[in-house]
């Protein structure tokens, strides 16, 4: 149950129980993080006030991670940060630097793995007026569910010439008779049945809950049969076992239903990743929810974001079974740090996803309709202004203020 102190809990039937004044841990982020966080916080608070007056509010709790944590506490991802997010269950974050250097693994990847945030959810929807390279960007309305904990992102790789790379090269030669060049770096790509099933389950459940008509499993199984190919196979198996009365496969659609989707069914299909990159450009309207392994999902999410106006506007969430972290999908853009210049849209829209997740859909709607209106009036930050005719270029904070005025 939700506790008096603002901690989000779960009801007996497993649903999120959100108090009227939930405590939400936030990580401000590095580089442009403080700029976009300040703007997003203002807009989120205004959206909640617009929707509920004073009867609901968000109580923020700062959690240190990234450069700020390193400078204060000597750790890029202190255990207290993870503990606070585990306790309060829903958090929001700005981008974090990954220092380039030997052996340093991304703070973001470590955060996702430590909290087992296995689904990276990236909705990609076009906002009218945003400059786009597509001729019909309004046809793009997809949600990517990218597996977030496995695949090459597990960081299991060894430098060329290292003892471990040498051992693996020898093992493959002895057991498989395959020669790998001795000066090769070696990486492992684990994809499990467990990891695949829970990701595909989340994607299908999302599609059913949101009235979407199709889920596509995207994979490179023609080449990597026991990892990407298995992702496809396990995805279909899970769908048959748990959703057989709600889904229909593409095969069945044409064999039994003459290509027409029955009202009460969801179409489950699969596409090979390279073909899918063509499909999102040529036939975006045919795709709604995509379930993908980690690396291909990473590429696809950014390609889709570019189609609707770039990373400055793309929201995202990392969701597990009991914890969710909402985040800007772009990086720290260090050259713009502290200039109050960049587009806060990605973090603001991630905040709207967070409000939806809390069940505060009226506030999410207030926020989304105001961003549509603000961009409709051509009041935009530099990134959009440089591509828009007749735009008024505003600062990061001024964009947030304009949004609040139009709420
Ligand atoms: P980046 O920070 O995303 O910036 C690349 C470019 O994207 C910027 O120079 C800018 O383009 C544009 N951009 C990014 N955010 C924007 C915004 N809010 N508004 C407008 N334009 C925006 O990518 P990066 O330079 O490759 O990465 C920098 C650092 O961020 C690295 O340490 C990386 O590891 C980290 N990173 C963190 C996350 C995360 O925390 N989730 C994700 C990705 C990268 P213009 O120069 O054209 O204006």
PDB file of C-alpha atoms and ligand atoms in Angstrom, residues 32 36 93-100 106 108 112 311-312 327-336 341-346 381-383 386, ligand 1:
ATOM      1  CA  UNK A  32      23.141  20.366 -19.612  1.00  0.00           C
ATOM      2  CA  UNK A  36      16.888  20.896 -18.476  1.00  0.00           C
ATOM      3  CA  UNK A  93      16.980  11.669 -14.249  1.00  0.00           C
ATOM      4  CA  UNK A  94      18.945  13.927 -16.541  1.00  0.00           C
ATOM      5  CA  UNK A  95      21.840  12.656 -18.673  1.00  0.00           C
ATOM      6  CA  UNK A  96      25.037  11.371 -17.057  1.00  0.00           C
ATOM      7  CA  UNK A  97      28.579  11.574 -18.405  1.00  0.00           C
ATOM      8  CA  UNK A  98      30.421   8.432 -19.291  1.00  0.00           C
ATOM      9  CA  UNK A  99      34.099   9.375 -18.899  1.00  0.00           C
ATOM     10  CA  UNK A 100      36.070   8.032 -21.824  1.00  0.00           C
ATOM     11  CA  UNK A 106      28.568   3.692 -18.415  1.00  0.00           C
ATOM     12  CA  UNK A 108      23.532   4.691 -17.121  1.00  0.00           C
ATOM     13  CA  UNK A 112      19.764  -0.024 -15.386  1.00  0.00           C
ATOM     14  CA  UNK A 311      16.911  13.521 -29.681  1.00  0.00           C
ATOM     15  CA  UNK A 312      16.100  16.869 -28.076  1.00  0.00           C
ATOM     16  CA  UNK A 327      15.051   9.951 -18.410  1.00  0.00           C
ATOM     17  CA  UNK A 328      16.084  12.331 -21.141  1.00  0.00           C
ATOM     18  CA  UNK A 329      17.324  10.173 -23.994  1.00  0.00           C
ATOM     19  CA  UNK A 330      20.073  12.482 -25.208  1.00  0.00           C
ATOM     20  CA  UNK A 331      23.480  12.924 -23.578  1.00  0.00           C
ATOM     21  CA  UNK A 332      25.059  15.714 -21.539  1.00  0.00           C
ATOM     22  CA  UNK A 333      25.934  17.926 -24.568  1.00  0.00           C
ATOM     23  CA  UNK A 334      28.827  19.457 -22.547  1.00  0.00           C
ATOM     24  CA  UNK A 335      29.452  22.361 -24.935  1.00  0.00           C
ATOM     25  CA  UNK A 336      26.031  23.792 -23.981  1.00  0.00           C
ATOM     26  CA  UNK A 341      20.111  27.064 -24.267  1.00  0.00           C
ATOM     27  CA  UNK A 342      19.162  23.490 -25.073  1.00  0.00           C
ATOM     28  CA  UNK A 343      15.779  21.919 -25.629  1.00  0.00           C
ATOM     29  CA  UNK A 344      14.279  20.536 -22.407  1.00  0.00           C
ATOM     30  CA  UNK A 345      11.573  18.672 -24.413  1.00  0.00           C
ATOM     31  CA  UNK A 346      13.027  15.193 -23.936  1.00  0.00           C
ATOM     32  CA  UNK A 381      14.840  26.448 -28.569  1.00  0.00           C
ATOM     33  CA  UNK A 382      17.804  26.853 -30.939  1.00  0.00           C
ATOM     34  CA  UNK A 383      17.791  23.279 -32.251  1.00  0.00           C
ATOM     35  CA  UNK A 386      17.437  26.739 -36.857  1.00  0.00           C
TER      36      UNK A 386
HETATM   37  P1  LIG B   1      24.775  14.342 -26.708  1.00  0.00           P
HETATM   38  O1  LIG B   1      25.153  14.835 -25.376  1.00  0.00           O
HETATM   39  O2  LIG B   1      23.407  13.789 -26.854  1.00  0.00           O
HETATM   40  O3  LIG B   1      24.963  15.575 -27.713  1.00  0.00           O
HETATM   41  C1  LIG B   1      25.102  15.461 -29.100  1.00  0.00           C
HETATM   42  C2  LIG B   1      24.411  16.601 -29.800  1.00  0.00           C
HETATM   43  O4  LIG B   1      23.003  16.383 -29.782  1.00  0.00           O
HETATM   44  C3  LIG B   1      24.579  17.985 -29.177  1.00  0.00           C
HETATM   45  O5  LIG B   1      25.792  18.575 -29.511  1.00  0.00           O
HETATM   46  C4  LIG B   1      23.373  18.696 -29.753  1.00  0.00           C
HETATM   47  O6  LIG B   1      23.535  18.922 -31.167  1.00  0.00           O
HETATM   48  C5  LIG B   1      22.309  17.612 -29.685  1.00  0.00           C
HETATM   49  N1  LIG B   1      21.558  17.640 -28.421  1.00  0.00           N
HETATM   50  C6  LIG B   1      21.665  16.790 -27.365  1.00  0.00           C
HETATM   51  N2  LIG B   1      20.789  17.127 -26.418  1.00  0.00           N
HETATM   52  C7  LIG B   1      20.113  18.198 -26.865  1.00  0.00           C
HETATM   53  C8  LIG B   1      19.078  19.005 -26.347  1.00  0.00           C
HETATM   54  N3  LIG B   1      18.524  18.770 -25.145  1.00  0.00           N
HETATM   55  N4  LIG B   1      18.619  20.030 -27.085  1.00  0.00           N
HETATM   56  C9  LIG B   1      19.133  20.272 -28.295  1.00  0.00           C
HETATM   57  N5  LIG B   1      20.103  19.561 -28.851  1.00  0.00           N
HETATM   58  C10 LIG B   1      20.595  18.514 -28.154  1.00  0.00           C
HETATM   59  O7  LIG B   1      25.783  13.218 -27.217  1.00  0.00           O
HETATM   60  P2  LIG B   1      27.354  13.035 -26.998  1.00  0.00           P
HETATM   61  O8  LIG B   1      28.015  14.345 -27.225  1.00  0.00           O
HETATM   62  O9  LIG B   1      27.700  11.876 -27.830  1.00  0.00           O
HETATM   63  O10 LIG B   1      27.524  12.605 -25.484  1.00  0.00           O
HETATM   64  C11 LIG B   1      27.981  13.461 -24.433  1.00  0.00           C
HETATM   65  C12 LIG B   1      27.992  12.682 -23.118  1.00  0.00           C
HETATM   66  O11 LIG B   1      26.680  12.242 -22.788  1.00  0.00           O
HETATM   67  C13 LIG B   1      28.885  11.427 -23.113  1.00  0.00           C
HETATM   68  O12 LIG B   1      29.577  11.369 -21.879  1.00  0.00           O
HETATM   69  C14 LIG B   1      27.897  10.291 -23.187  1.00  0.00           C
HETATM   70  O13 LIG B   1      28.367   9.124 -22.595  1.00  0.00           O
HETATM   71  C15 LIG B   1      26.727  10.860 -22.413  1.00  0.00           C
HETATM   72  N6  LIG B   1      25.406  10.247 -22.742  1.00  0.00           N
HETATM   73  C16 LIG B   1      24.557  10.047 -21.710  1.00  0.00           C
HETATM   74  C17 LIG B   1      23.289   9.530 -21.953  1.00  0.00           C
HETATM   75  C18 LIG B   1      22.365   9.319 -20.788  1.00  0.00           C
HETATM   76  O14 LIG B   1      22.650   9.793 -19.707  1.00  0.00           O
HETATM   77  N7  LIG B   1      21.259   8.619 -20.966  1.00  0.00           N
HETATM   78  C19 LIG B   1      22.898   9.227 -23.267  1.00  0.00           C
HETATM   79  C20 LIG B   1      23.790   9.494 -24.312  1.00  0.00           C
HETATM   80  C21 LIG B   1      25.056  10.012 -24.038  1.00  0.00           C
HETATM   81  P3  LIG B   1      24.126  20.250 -31.847  1.00  0.00           P
HETATM   82  O15 LIG B   1      25.586  20.282 -31.543  1.00  0.00           O
HETATM   83  O16 LIG B   1      23.840  20.001 -33.305  1.00  0.00           O
HETATM   84  O17 LIG B   1      23.410  21.440 -31.329  1.00  0.00           O
END
